[in-house]
JSON list of C-alpha atoms in Angstrom, two decimals:
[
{"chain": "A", "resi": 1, "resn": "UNK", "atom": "CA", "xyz": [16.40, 6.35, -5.98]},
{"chain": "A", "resi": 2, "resn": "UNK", "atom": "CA", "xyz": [18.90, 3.88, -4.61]},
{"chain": "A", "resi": 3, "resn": "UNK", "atom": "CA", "xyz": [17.99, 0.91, -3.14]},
{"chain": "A", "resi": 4, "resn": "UNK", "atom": "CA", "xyz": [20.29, 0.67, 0.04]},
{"chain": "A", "resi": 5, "resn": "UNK", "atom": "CA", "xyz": [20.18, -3.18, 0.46]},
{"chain": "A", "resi": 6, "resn": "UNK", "atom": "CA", "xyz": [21.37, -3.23, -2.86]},
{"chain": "A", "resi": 7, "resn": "UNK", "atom": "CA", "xyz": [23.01, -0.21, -3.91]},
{"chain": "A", "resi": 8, "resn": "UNK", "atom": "CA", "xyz": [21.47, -0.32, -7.14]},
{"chain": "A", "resi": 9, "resn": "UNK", "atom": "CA", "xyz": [18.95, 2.03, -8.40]},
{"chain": "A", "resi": 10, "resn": "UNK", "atom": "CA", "xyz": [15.42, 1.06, -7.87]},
{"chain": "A", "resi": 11, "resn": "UNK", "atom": "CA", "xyz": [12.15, 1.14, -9.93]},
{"chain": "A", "resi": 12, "resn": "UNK", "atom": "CA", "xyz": [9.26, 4.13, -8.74]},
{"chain": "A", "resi": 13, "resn": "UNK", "atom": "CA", "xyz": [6.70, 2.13, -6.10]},
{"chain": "A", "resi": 14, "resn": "UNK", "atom": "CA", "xyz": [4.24, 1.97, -8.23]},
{"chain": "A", "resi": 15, "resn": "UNK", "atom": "CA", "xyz": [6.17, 0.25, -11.18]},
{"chain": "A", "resi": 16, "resn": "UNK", "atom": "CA", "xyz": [7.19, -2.19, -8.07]},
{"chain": "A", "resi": 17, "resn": "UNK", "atom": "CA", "xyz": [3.48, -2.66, -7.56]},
{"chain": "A", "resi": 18, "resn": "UNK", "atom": "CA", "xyz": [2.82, -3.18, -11.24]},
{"chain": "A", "resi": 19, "resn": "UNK", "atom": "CA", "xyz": [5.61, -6.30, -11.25]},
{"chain": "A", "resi": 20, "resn": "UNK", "atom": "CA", "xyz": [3.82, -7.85, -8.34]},
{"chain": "A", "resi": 21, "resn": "UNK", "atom": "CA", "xyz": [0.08, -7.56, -10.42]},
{"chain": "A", "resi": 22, "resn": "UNK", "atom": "CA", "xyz": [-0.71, -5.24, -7.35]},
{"chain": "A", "resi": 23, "resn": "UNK", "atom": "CA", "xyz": [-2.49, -1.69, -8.08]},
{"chain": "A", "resi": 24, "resn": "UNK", "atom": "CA", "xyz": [-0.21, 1.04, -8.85]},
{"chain": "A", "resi": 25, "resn": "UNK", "atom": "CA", "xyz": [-2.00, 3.59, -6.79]},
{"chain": "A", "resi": 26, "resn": "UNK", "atom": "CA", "xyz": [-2.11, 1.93, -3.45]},
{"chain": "A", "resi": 27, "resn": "UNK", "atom": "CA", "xyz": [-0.13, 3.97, -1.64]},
{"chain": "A", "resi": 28, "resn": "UNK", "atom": "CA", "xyz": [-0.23, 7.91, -1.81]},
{"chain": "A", "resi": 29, "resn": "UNK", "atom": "CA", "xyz": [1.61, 10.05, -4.26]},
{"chain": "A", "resi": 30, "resn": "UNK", "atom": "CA", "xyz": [4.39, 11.32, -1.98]},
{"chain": "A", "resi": 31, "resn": "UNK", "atom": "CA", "xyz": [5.17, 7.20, -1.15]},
{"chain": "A", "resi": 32, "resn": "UNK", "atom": "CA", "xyz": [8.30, 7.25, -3.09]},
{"chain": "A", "resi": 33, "resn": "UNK", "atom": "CA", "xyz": [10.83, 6.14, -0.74]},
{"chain": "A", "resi": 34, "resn": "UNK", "atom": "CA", "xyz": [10.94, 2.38, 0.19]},
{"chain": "A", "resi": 35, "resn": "UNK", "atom": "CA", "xyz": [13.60, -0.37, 0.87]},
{"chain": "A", "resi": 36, "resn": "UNK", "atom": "CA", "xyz": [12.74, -3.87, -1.03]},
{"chain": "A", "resi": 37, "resn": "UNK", "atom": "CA", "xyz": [14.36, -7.02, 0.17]},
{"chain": "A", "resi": 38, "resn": "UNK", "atom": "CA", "xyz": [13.83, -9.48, -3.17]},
{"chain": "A", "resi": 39, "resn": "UNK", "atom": "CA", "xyz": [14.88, -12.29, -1.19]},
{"chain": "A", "resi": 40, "resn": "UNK", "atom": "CA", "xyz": [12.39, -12.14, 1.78]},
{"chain": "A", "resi": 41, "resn": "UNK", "atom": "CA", "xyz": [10.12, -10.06, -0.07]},
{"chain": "A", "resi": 42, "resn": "UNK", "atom": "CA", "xyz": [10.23, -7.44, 2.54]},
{"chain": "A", "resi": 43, "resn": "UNK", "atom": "CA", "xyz": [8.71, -3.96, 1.49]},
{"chain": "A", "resi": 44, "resn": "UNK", "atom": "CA", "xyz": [9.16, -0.91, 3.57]},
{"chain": "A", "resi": 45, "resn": "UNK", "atom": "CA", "xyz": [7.43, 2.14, 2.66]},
{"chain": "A", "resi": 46, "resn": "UNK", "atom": "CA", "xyz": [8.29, 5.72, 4.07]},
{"chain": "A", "resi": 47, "resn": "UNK", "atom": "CA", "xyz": [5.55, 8.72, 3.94]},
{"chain": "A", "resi": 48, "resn": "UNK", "atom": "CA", "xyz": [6.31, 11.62, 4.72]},
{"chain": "A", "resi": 49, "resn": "UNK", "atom": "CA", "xyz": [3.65, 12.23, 7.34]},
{"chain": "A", "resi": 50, "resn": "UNK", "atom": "CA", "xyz": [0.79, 9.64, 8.49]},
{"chain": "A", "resi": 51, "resn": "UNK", "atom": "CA", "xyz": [-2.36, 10.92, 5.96]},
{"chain": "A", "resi": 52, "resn": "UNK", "atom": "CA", "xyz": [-5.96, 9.59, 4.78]},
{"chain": "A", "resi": 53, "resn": "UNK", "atom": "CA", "xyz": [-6.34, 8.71, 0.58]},
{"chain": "A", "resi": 54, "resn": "UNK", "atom": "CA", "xyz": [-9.58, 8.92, -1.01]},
{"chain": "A", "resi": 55, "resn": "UNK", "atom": "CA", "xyz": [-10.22, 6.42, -3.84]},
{"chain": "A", "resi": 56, "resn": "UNK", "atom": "CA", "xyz": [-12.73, 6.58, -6.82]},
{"chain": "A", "resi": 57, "resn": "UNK", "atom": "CA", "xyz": [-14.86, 4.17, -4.75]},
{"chain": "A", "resi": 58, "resn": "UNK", "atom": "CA", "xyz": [-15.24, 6.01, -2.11]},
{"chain": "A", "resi": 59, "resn": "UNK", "atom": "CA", "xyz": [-13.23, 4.18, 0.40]},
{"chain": "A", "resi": 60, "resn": "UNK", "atom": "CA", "xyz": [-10.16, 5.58, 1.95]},
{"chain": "A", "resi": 61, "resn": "UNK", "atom": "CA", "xyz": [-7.12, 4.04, 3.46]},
{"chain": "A", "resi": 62, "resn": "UNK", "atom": "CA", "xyz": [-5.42, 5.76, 6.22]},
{"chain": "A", "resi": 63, "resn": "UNK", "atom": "CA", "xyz": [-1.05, 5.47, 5.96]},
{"chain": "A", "resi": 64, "resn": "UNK", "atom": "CA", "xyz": [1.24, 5.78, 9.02]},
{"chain": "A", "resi": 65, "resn": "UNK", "atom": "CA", "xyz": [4.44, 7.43, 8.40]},
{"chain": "A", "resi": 66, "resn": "UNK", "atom": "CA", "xyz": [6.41, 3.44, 7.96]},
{"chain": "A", "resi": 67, "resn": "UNK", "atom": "CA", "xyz": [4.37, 0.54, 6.65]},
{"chain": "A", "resi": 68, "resn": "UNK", "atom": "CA", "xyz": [5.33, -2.62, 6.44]},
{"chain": "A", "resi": 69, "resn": "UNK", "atom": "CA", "xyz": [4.58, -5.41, 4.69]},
{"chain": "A", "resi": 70, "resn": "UNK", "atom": "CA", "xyz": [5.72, -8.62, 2.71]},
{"chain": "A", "resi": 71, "resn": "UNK", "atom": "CA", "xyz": [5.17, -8.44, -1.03]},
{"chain": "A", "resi": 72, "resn": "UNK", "atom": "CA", "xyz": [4.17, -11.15, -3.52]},
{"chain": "A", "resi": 73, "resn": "UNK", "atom": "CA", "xyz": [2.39, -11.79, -6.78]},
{"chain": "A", "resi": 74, "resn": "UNK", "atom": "CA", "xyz": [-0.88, -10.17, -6.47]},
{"chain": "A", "resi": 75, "resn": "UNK", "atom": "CA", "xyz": [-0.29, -9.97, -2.64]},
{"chain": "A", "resi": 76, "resn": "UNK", "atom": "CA", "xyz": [0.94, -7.38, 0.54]},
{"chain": "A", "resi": 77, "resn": "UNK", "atom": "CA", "xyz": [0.83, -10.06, 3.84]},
{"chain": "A", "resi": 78, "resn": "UNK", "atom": "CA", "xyz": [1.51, -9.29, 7.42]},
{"chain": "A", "resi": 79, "resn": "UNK", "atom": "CA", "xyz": [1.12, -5.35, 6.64]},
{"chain": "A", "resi": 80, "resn": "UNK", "atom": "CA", "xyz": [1.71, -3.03, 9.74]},
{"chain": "A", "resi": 81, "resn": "UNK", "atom": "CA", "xyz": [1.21, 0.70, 9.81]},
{"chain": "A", "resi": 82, "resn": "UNK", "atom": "CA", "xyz": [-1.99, 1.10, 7.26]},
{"chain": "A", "resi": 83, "resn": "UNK", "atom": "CA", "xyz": [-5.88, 1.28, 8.65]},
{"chain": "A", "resi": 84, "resn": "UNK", "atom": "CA", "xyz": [-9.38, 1.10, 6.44]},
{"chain": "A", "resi": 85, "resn": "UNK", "atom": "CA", "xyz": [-12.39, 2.53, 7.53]},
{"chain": "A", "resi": 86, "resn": "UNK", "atom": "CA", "xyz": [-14.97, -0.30, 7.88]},
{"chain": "A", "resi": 87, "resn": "UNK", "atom": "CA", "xyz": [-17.40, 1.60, 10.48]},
{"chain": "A", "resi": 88, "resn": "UNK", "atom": "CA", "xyz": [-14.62, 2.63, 12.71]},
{"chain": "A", "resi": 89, "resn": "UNK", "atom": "CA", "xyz": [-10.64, 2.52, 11.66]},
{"chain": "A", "resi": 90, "resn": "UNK", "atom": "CA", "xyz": [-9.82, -0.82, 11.49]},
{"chain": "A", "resi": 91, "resn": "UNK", "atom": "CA", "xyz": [-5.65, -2.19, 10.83]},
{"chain": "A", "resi": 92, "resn": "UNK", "atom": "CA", "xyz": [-5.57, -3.72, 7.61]},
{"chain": "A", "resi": 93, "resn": "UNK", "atom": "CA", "xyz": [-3.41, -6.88, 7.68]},
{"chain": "A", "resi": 94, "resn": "UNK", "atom": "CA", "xyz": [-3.35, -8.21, 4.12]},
{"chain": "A", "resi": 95, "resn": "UNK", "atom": "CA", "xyz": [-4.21, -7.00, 0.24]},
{"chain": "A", "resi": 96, "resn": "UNK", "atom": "CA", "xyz": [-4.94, -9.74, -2.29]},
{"chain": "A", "resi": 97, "resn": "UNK", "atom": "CA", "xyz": [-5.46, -8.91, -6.04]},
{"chain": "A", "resi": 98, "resn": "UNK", "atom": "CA", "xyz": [-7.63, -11.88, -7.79]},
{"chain": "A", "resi": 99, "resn": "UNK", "atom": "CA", "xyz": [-8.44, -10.02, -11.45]},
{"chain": "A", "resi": 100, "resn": "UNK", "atom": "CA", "xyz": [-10.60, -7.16, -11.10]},
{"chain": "A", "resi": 101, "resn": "UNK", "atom": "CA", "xyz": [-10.44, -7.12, -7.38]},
{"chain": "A", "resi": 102, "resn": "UNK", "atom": "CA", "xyz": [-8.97, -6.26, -4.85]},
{"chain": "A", "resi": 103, "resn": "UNK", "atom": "CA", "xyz": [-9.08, -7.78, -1.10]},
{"chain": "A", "resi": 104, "resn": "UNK", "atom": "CA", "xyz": [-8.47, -6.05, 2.05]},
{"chain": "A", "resi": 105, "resn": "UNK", "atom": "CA", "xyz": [-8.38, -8.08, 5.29]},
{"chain": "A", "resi": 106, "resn": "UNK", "atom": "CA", "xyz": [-9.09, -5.67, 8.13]},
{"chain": "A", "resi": 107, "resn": "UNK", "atom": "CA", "xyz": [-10.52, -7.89, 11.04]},
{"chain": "A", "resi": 108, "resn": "UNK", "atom": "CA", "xyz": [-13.20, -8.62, 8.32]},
{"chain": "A", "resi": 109, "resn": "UNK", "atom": "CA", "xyz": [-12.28, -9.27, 4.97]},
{"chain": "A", "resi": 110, "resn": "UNK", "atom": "CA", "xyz": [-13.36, -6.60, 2.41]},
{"chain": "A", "resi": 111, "resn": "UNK", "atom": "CA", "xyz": [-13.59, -6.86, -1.63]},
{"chain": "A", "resi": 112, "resn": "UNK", "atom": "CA", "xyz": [-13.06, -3.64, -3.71]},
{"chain": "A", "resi": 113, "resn": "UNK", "atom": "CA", "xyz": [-12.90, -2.99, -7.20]},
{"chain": "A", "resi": 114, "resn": "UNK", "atom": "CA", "xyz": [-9.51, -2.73, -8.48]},
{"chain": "A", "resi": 115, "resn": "UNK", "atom": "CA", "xyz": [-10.03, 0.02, -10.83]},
{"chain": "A", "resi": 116, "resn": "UNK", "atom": "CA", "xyz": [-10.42, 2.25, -7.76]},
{"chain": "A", "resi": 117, "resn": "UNK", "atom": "CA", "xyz": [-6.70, 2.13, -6.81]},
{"chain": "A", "resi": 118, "resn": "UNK", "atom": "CA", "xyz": [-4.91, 2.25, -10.29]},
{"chain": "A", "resi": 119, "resn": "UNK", "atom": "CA", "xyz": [-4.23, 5.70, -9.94]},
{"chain": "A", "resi": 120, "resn": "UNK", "atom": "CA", "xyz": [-1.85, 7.12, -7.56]},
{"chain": "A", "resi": 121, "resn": "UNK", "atom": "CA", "xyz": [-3.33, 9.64, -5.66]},
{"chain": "A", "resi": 122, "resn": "UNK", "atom": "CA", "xyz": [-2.27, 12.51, -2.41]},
{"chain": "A", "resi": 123, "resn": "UNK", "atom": "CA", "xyz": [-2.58, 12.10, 0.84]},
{"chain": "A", "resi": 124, "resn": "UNK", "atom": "CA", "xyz": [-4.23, 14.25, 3.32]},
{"chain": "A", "resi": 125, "resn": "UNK", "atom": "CA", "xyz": [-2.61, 15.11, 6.42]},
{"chain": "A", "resi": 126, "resn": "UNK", "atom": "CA", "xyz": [-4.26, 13.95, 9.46]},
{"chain": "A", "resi": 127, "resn": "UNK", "atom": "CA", "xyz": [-2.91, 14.30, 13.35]},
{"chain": "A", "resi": 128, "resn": "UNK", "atom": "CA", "xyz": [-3.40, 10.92, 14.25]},
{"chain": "A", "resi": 129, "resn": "UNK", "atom": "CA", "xyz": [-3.13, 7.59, 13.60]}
]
């Protein structure tokens, strides 16, 4: 992969993740195309088609096709374009990492274990966003 702000090749996403002490399996498997800006710390991730991911915790995180987001260590701010599911879908807005977990705000802010999203998983298909 080239990065096209760059034109340099760029790590895999979750490496990227790794570098900024965030969990490599955030984002679903077929997430590998993204633009980086290391200056404004803009990250741009593409998916193929919007789609639910299940983690080992039982919570799932539902992707549009482009999210957005601004990356830092051990956090993703002002994220567009990615939804939890509290007790309806609700748009997640920032992840935090603080050791073994991790923090979703989502109108509400909700702690995980980290362990859950470590592991890059697939995406399931859905209609809608």
């Amino acid at each position: 992969m080239v990065n096209k702000i760059k034109g340099k090749m760029q790590k895999a996403l979750p490496d990227l993740l790794k570098e900024y002490d965030m969990p490599a399996g955030l984002f679903p498997r077929d997430a590998t195309n993204y633009e980086f800006n290391e200056e404004t710390k803009k990250l741009t991730v593409y998916i193929p088609s919007a789609c639910d991911v299940g983690y080992k915790d039982s919570s799932v995180l539902r992707f549009f096709t482009c999210v957005t987001g601004y990356l830092e260590k051990g956090k993703l701010s002002d994220i567009e374009g990615l939804k939890t599911k509290v007790l309806v879908w609700t748009k997640v807005t920032a992840i935090k990492t603080e050791g073994s977990k991790v923090h979703f705000t989502a109108g509400v802010k909700k702690t995980r274990s980290r362990d859950a999203y470590e592991v890059v998983r697939d995406g399931i298909t859905i209609d809608k966003f």
